[in-house]
């Protein structure tokens, strides 16, 4: 029996907001370099107002893992739930 995928990931469909900030911003927000923080939409909106050039990309551990493995030539799939909202559209 031939398998359809090498790896299937099941996880949270998270949208990452990426932006460059100065050390002062991290201190103001109580964050340390090299960390991440999961926030609700309202908190993310407030932070994004203070950051220039924010980009939103799909993320989450399982999704990022299968995306990376697919770039290495493996047959991958991801299963996760998304909402019928802007974040869901960004993730897709």
N, CA and C atoms as an extended XYZ file, in Angstrom:
276
Properties=species:S:1:pos:R:3:atomname:S:1:resname:S:1:resid:I:1 pbc="F F F"
N         0.842       -1.180        0.000 N   UNK     1
C         0.000        0.000        0.000 CA  UNK     1
C         0.889        1.246        0.000 C   UNK     1
N         0.670        2.102       -0.973 N   UNK     2
C         1.446        3.328       -1.064 CA  UNK     2
C         0.822        4.401       -0.179 C   UNK     2
N         1.661        5.041        0.630 N   UNK     3
C         1.136        6.091        1.490 CA  UNK     3
C         1.074        7.412        0.716 C   UNK     3
N         0.041        8.196        1.023 N   UNK     4
C        -0.177        9.451        0.326 CA  UNK     4
C         0.756       10.551        0.833 C   UNK     4
N         1.049       10.550        2.147 N   UNK     5
C         1.891       11.582        2.748 CA  UNK     5
C         3.008       10.947        3.569 C   UNK     5
N         4.122       11.637        3.634 N   UNK     6
C         5.203       11.228        4.524 CA  UNK     6
C         4.911       11.694        5.952 C   UNK     6
N         4.371       12.904        6.075 N   UNK     7
C         4.072       13.494        7.385 CA  UNK     7
C         2.763       14.264        7.296 C   UNK     7
N         1.910       14.080        8.302 N   UNK     8
C         0.683       14.866        8.434 CA  UNK     8
C         0.750       15.566        9.792 C   UNK     8
N         0.581       16.881        9.784 N   UNK     9
C         0.596       17.656       11.027 CA  UNK     9
C        -0.808       18.045       11.421 C   UNK     9
N        -1.117       17.915       12.696 N   UNK    10
C        -2.404       18.325       13.257 CA  UNK    10
C        -2.096       19.352       14.329 C   UNK    10
N        -2.608       20.577       14.178 N   UNK    11
C        -2.269       21.595       15.158 CA  UNK    11
C        -3.121       22.835       15.050 C   UNK    11
N        -2.715       23.846       15.807 N   UNK    12
C        -3.419       25.127       15.830 CA  UNK    12
C        -3.052       25.950       14.605 C   UNK    12
N        -4.056       26.551       14.003 N   UNK    13
C        -3.866       27.432       12.846 CA  UNK    13
C        -3.651       28.842       13.379 C   UNK    13
N        -2.402       29.221       13.526 N   UNK    14
C        -2.050       30.500       14.137 CA  UNK    14
C        -1.529       31.449       13.069 C   UNK    14
N        -1.871       32.727       13.196 N   UNK    15
C        -1.329       33.755       12.312 CA  UNK    15
C        -0.282       34.527       13.104 C   UNK    15
N         0.936       34.559       12.591 N   UNK    16
C         2.035       35.280       13.221 CA  UNK    16
C         2.116       36.681       12.638 C   UNK    16
N         2.322       37.668       13.501 N   UNK    17
C         2.579       39.044       13.079 CA  UNK    17
C         4.068       39.291       13.259 C   UNK    17
N         4.745       39.637       12.179 N   UNK    18
C         6.190       39.839       12.210 CA  UNK    18
C         6.522       41.298       11.940 C   UNK    18
N         7.382       41.856       12.773 N   UNK    19
C         7.810       43.233       12.576 CA  UNK    19
C         9.133       43.480       13.279 C   UNK    19
N         9.891       44.437       12.778 N   UNK    20
C        11.161       44.796       13.403 CA  UNK    20
C        10.916       45.897       14.426 C   UNK    20
N        11.495       45.713       15.621 N   UNK    21
C        11.350       46.708       16.687 CA  UNK    21
C        12.699       46.958       17.350 C   UNK    21
N        12.791       48.063       18.047 N   UNK    22
C        13.985       48.404       18.806 CA  UNK    22
C        13.912       47.755       20.189 C   UNK    22
N        15.060       47.676       20.859 N   UNK    23
C        15.116       47.100       22.203 CA  UNK    23
C        14.187       47.832       23.170 C   UNK    23
N        14.038       49.144       22.990 N   UNK    24
C        13.174       49.933       23.874 CA  UNK    24
C        11.723       49.452       23.812 C   UNK    24
N        11.270       49.058       22.632 N   UNK    25
C         9.908       48.548       22.483 CA  UNK    25
C         9.733       47.253       23.275 C   UNK    25
N        10.720       46.364       23.182 N   UNK    26
C        10.645       45.103       23.924 CA  UNK    26
C        10.566       45.373       25.427 C   UNK    26
N        11.374       46.303       25.906 N   UNK    27
C        11.380       46.637       27.335 CA  UNK    27
C        10.028       47.208       27.746 C   UNK    27
N         9.499       48.109       26.931 N   UNK    28
C         8.191       48.725       27.192 CA  UNK    28
C         7.084       47.673       27.289 C   UNK    28
N         7.168       46.644       26.460 N   UNK    29
C         6.160       45.586       26.417 CA  UNK    29
C         6.437       44.454       27.409 C   UNK    29
N         7.579       44.516       28.098 N   UNK    30
C         7.930       43.458       29.049 CA  UNK    30
C         8.314       42.161       28.365 C   UNK    30
N         8.949       42.263       27.199 N   UNK    31
C         9.342       41.091       26.420 CA  UNK    31
C        10.854       40.953       26.373 C   UNK    31
N        11.317       39.729       26.212 N   UNK    32
C        12.743       39.463       26.043 CA  UNK    32
C        12.998       39.019       24.611 C   UNK    32
N        14.190       39.331       24.105 N   UNK    33
C        14.558       38.912       22.746 CA  UNK    33
C        14.493       37.397       22.645 C   UNK    33
N        14.062       36.923       21.483 N   UNK    34
C        14.024       35.493       21.222 CA  UNK    34
C        12.807       34.787       21.782 C   UNK    34
N        11.838       35.543       22.282 N   UNK    35
C        10.623       34.927       22.834 CA  UNK    35
C         9.438       35.249       21.938 C   UNK    35
N         8.329       34.614       22.217 N   UNK    36
C         7.091       34.957       21.529 CA  UNK    36
C         5.981       35.036       22.558 C   UNK    36
N         4.868       35.606       22.155 N   UNK    37
C         3.737       35.776       23.062 CA  UNK    37
C         2.459       35.625       22.251 C   UNK    37
N         1.587       34.755       22.682 N   UNK    38
C         0.289       34.588       22.029 CA  UNK    38
C        -0.670       35.593       22.649 C   UNK    38
N        -1.325       36.393       21.784 N   UNK    39
C        -2.218       37.446       22.252 CA  UNK    39
C        -3.560       37.369       21.539 C   UNK    39
N        -4.533       37.998       22.155 N   UNK    40
C        -5.855       38.116       21.538 CA  UNK    40
C        -5.820       39.237       20.493 C   UNK    40
N        -6.832       39.308       19.663 N   UNK    41
C        -6.873       40.263       18.555 CA  UNK    41
C        -6.718       41.705       19.011 C   UNK    41
N        -7.402       42.104       20.081 N   UNK    42
C        -7.344       43.500       20.535 CA  UNK    42
C        -5.929       43.890       20.942 C   UNK    42
N        -5.229       43.009       21.654 N   UNK    43
C        -3.863       43.290       22.073 CA  UNK    43
C        -2.927       43.341       20.855 C   UNK    43
N        -3.148       42.471       19.902 N   UNK    44
C        -2.335       42.472       18.684 CA  UNK    44
C        -2.549       43.765       17.904 C   UNK    44
N        -3.797       44.223       17.811 N   UNK    45
C        -4.097       45.465       17.099 CA  UNK    45
C        -3.379       46.645       17.734 C   UNK    45
N        -3.363       46.704       19.067 N   UNK    46
C        -2.682       47.796       19.772 CA  UNK    46
C        -1.178       47.762       19.521 C   UNK    46
N        -0.587       46.581       19.583 N   UNK    47
C         0.852       46.456       19.354 CA  UNK    47
C         1.211       46.833       17.921 C   UNK    47
N         0.393       46.407       16.965 N   UNK    48
C         0.677       46.685       15.556 CA  UNK    48
C         0.627       48.174       15.241 C   UNK    48
N        -0.144       48.950       16.015 N   UNK    49
C        -0.193       50.399       15.816 CA  UNK    49
C         1.160       51.035       16.120 C   UNK    49
N         1.954       50.389       16.972 N   UNK    50
C         3.236       50.932       17.395 CA  UNK    50
C         4.407       50.406       16.558 C   UNK    50
N         4.138       49.450       15.671 N   UNK    51
C         5.204       48.814       14.892 CA  UNK    51
C         5.002       49.135       13.413 C   UNK    51
N         6.082       49.533       12.755 N   UNK    52
C         6.020       49.799       11.318 CA  UNK    52
C         6.288       48.504       10.556 C   UNK    52
N         5.717       48.403        9.384 N   UNK    53
C         5.986       47.279        8.478 CA  UNK    53
C         5.712       45.913        9.099 C   UNK    53
N         4.511       45.725        9.613 N   UNK    54
C         4.119       44.430       10.163 CA  UNK    54
C         3.593       43.559        9.031 C   UNK    54
N         4.047       42.315        8.987 N   UNK    55
C         3.507       41.370        8.019 CA  UNK    55
C         2.866       40.216        8.789 C   UNK    55
N         1.798       39.694        8.248 N   UNK    56
C         1.101       38.567        8.866 CA  UNK    56
C         1.293       37.333        8.001 C   UNK    56
N         1.674       36.225        8.640 N   UNK    57
C         1.909       34.974        7.925 CA  UNK    57
C         1.324       33.818        8.730 C   UNK    57
N         0.958       32.767        8.033 N   UNK    58
C         0.460       31.586        8.738 CA  UNK    58
C         1.581       30.988        9.567 C   UNK    58
N         1.192       30.399       10.687 N   UNK    59
C         2.189       29.836       11.592 CA  UNK    59
C         1.603       28.734       12.448 C   UNK    59
N         2.262       28.480       13.561 N   UNK    60
C         1.917       27.377       14.441 CA  UNK    60
C         2.944       26.278       14.258 C   UNK    60
N         3.247       25.588       15.346 N   UNK    61
C         4.321       24.579       15.305 CA  UNK    61
C         4.103       23.510       14.237 C   UNK    61
N         2.937       22.910       14.218 N   UNK    62
C         2.691       21.821       13.264 CA  UNK    62
C         2.710       22.334       11.824 C   UNK    62
N         2.063       23.476       11.592 N   UNK    63
C         2.021       24.036       10.235 CA  UNK    63
C         3.420       24.418        9.759 C   UNK    63
N         4.199       25.053       10.630 N   UNK    64
C         5.561       25.431       10.249 CA  UNK    64
C         6.421       24.201        9.983 C   UNK    64
N         6.240       23.162       10.777 N   UNK    65
C         7.027       21.937       10.596 CA  UNK    65
C         6.737       21.284        9.253 C   UNK    65
N         5.456       21.113        8.917 N   UNK    66
C         5.145       20.455        7.641 CA  UNK    66
C         5.519       21.347        6.459 C   UNK    66
N         5.444       22.661        6.624 N   UNK    67
C         5.881       23.558        5.544 CA  UNK    67
C         7.372       23.385        5.296 C   UNK    67
N         8.156       23.327        6.371 N   UNK    68
C         9.597       23.126        6.233 CA  UNK    68
C         9.941       21.784        5.625 C   UNK    68
N         9.251       20.750        6.070 N   UNK    69
C         9.511       19.415        5.524 CA  UNK    69
C         9.135       19.327        4.049 C   UNK    69
N         8.085       20.055        3.655 N   UNK    70
C         7.711       20.034        2.233 CA  UNK    70
C         8.791       20.697        1.377 C   UNK    70
N         9.455       21.727        1.939 N   UNK    71
C        10.553       22.371        1.205 CA  UNK    71
C        11.749       21.433        1.046 C   UNK    71
N        11.828       20.432        1.909 N   UNK    72
C        12.895       19.437        1.814 CA  UNK    72
C        12.505       18.267        0.918 C   UNK    72
N        11.320       18.349        0.297 N   UNK    73
C        10.906       17.342       -0.668 CA  UNK    73
C         9.967       16.278       -0.148 C   UNK    73
N         9.551       16.381        1.110 N   UNK    74
C         8.623       15.383        1.651 CA  UNK    74
C         7.195       15.723        1.247 C   UNK    74
N         6.342       14.698        1.160 N   UNK    75
C         4.919       14.894        0.891 CA  UNK    75
C         4.235       15.125        2.232 C   UNK    75
N         3.670       16.333        2.416 N   UNK    76
C         3.105       16.702        3.708 CA  UNK    76
C         1.683       17.209        3.578 C   UNK    76
N         0.997       17.213        4.715 N   UNK    77
C        -0.343       17.786        4.810 CA  UNK    77
C        -0.495       18.380        6.202 C   UNK    77
N        -1.375       19.351        6.314 N   UNK    78
C        -1.675       19.974        7.601 CA  UNK    78
C        -3.173       19.949        7.838 C   UNK    78
N        -3.577       19.637        9.058 N   UNK    79
C        -4.982       19.681        9.437 CA  UNK    79
C        -5.125       20.609       10.636 C   UNK    79
N        -5.998       21.596       10.504 N   UNK    80
C        -6.269       22.531       11.585 CA  UNK    80
C        -7.552       23.270       11.275 C   UNK    80
N        -8.122       23.868       12.286 N   UNK    81
C        -9.385       24.579       12.130 CA  UNK    81
C        -9.110       26.075       11.982 C   UNK    81
N        -9.813       26.712       11.031 N   UNK    82
C        -9.696       28.156       10.857 CA  UNK    82
C       -11.083       28.778       10.941 C   UNK    82
N       -11.111       30.057       11.278 N   UNK    83
C       -12.377       30.774       11.348 CA  UNK    83
C       -12.712       31.433       10.022 C   UNK    83
N       -13.955       31.845        9.907 N   UNK    84
C       -14.423       32.564        8.720 CA  UNK    84
C       -14.232       34.057        8.979 C   UNK    84
N       -12.958       34.457        9.114 N   UNK    85
C       -12.617       35.839        9.418 CA  UNK    85
C       -11.322       36.201        8.713 C   UNK    85
N       -10.813       37.396        8.969 N   UNK    86
C        -9.595       37.861        8.292 CA  UNK    86
C        -8.404       36.968        8.623 C   UNK    86
N        -8.276       36.562        9.892 N   UNK    87
C        -7.154       35.691       10.281 CA  UNK    87
C        -7.232       34.358        9.541 C   UNK    87
N        -8.416       33.814        9.380 N   UNK    88
C        -8.576       32.576        8.632 CA  UNK    88
C        -8.152       32.726        7.185 C   UNK    88
N        -8.480       33.872        6.596 N   UNK    89
C        -8.085       34.136        5.211 CA  UNK    89
C        -6.566       34.260        5.099 C   UNK    89
N        -5.950       34.942        6.090 N   UNK    90
C        -4.489       35.092        6.083 CA  UNK    90
C        -3.827       33.725        6.197 C   UNK    90
N        -4.342       32.871        7.078 N   UNK    91
C        -3.728       31.561        7.276 CA  UNK    91
C        -3.743       30.741        5.991 C   UNK    91
N        -4.900       30.735        5.311 N   UNK    92
C        -5.021       29.963        4.080 CA  UNK    92
C        -4.050       30.488        3.044 C   UNK    92
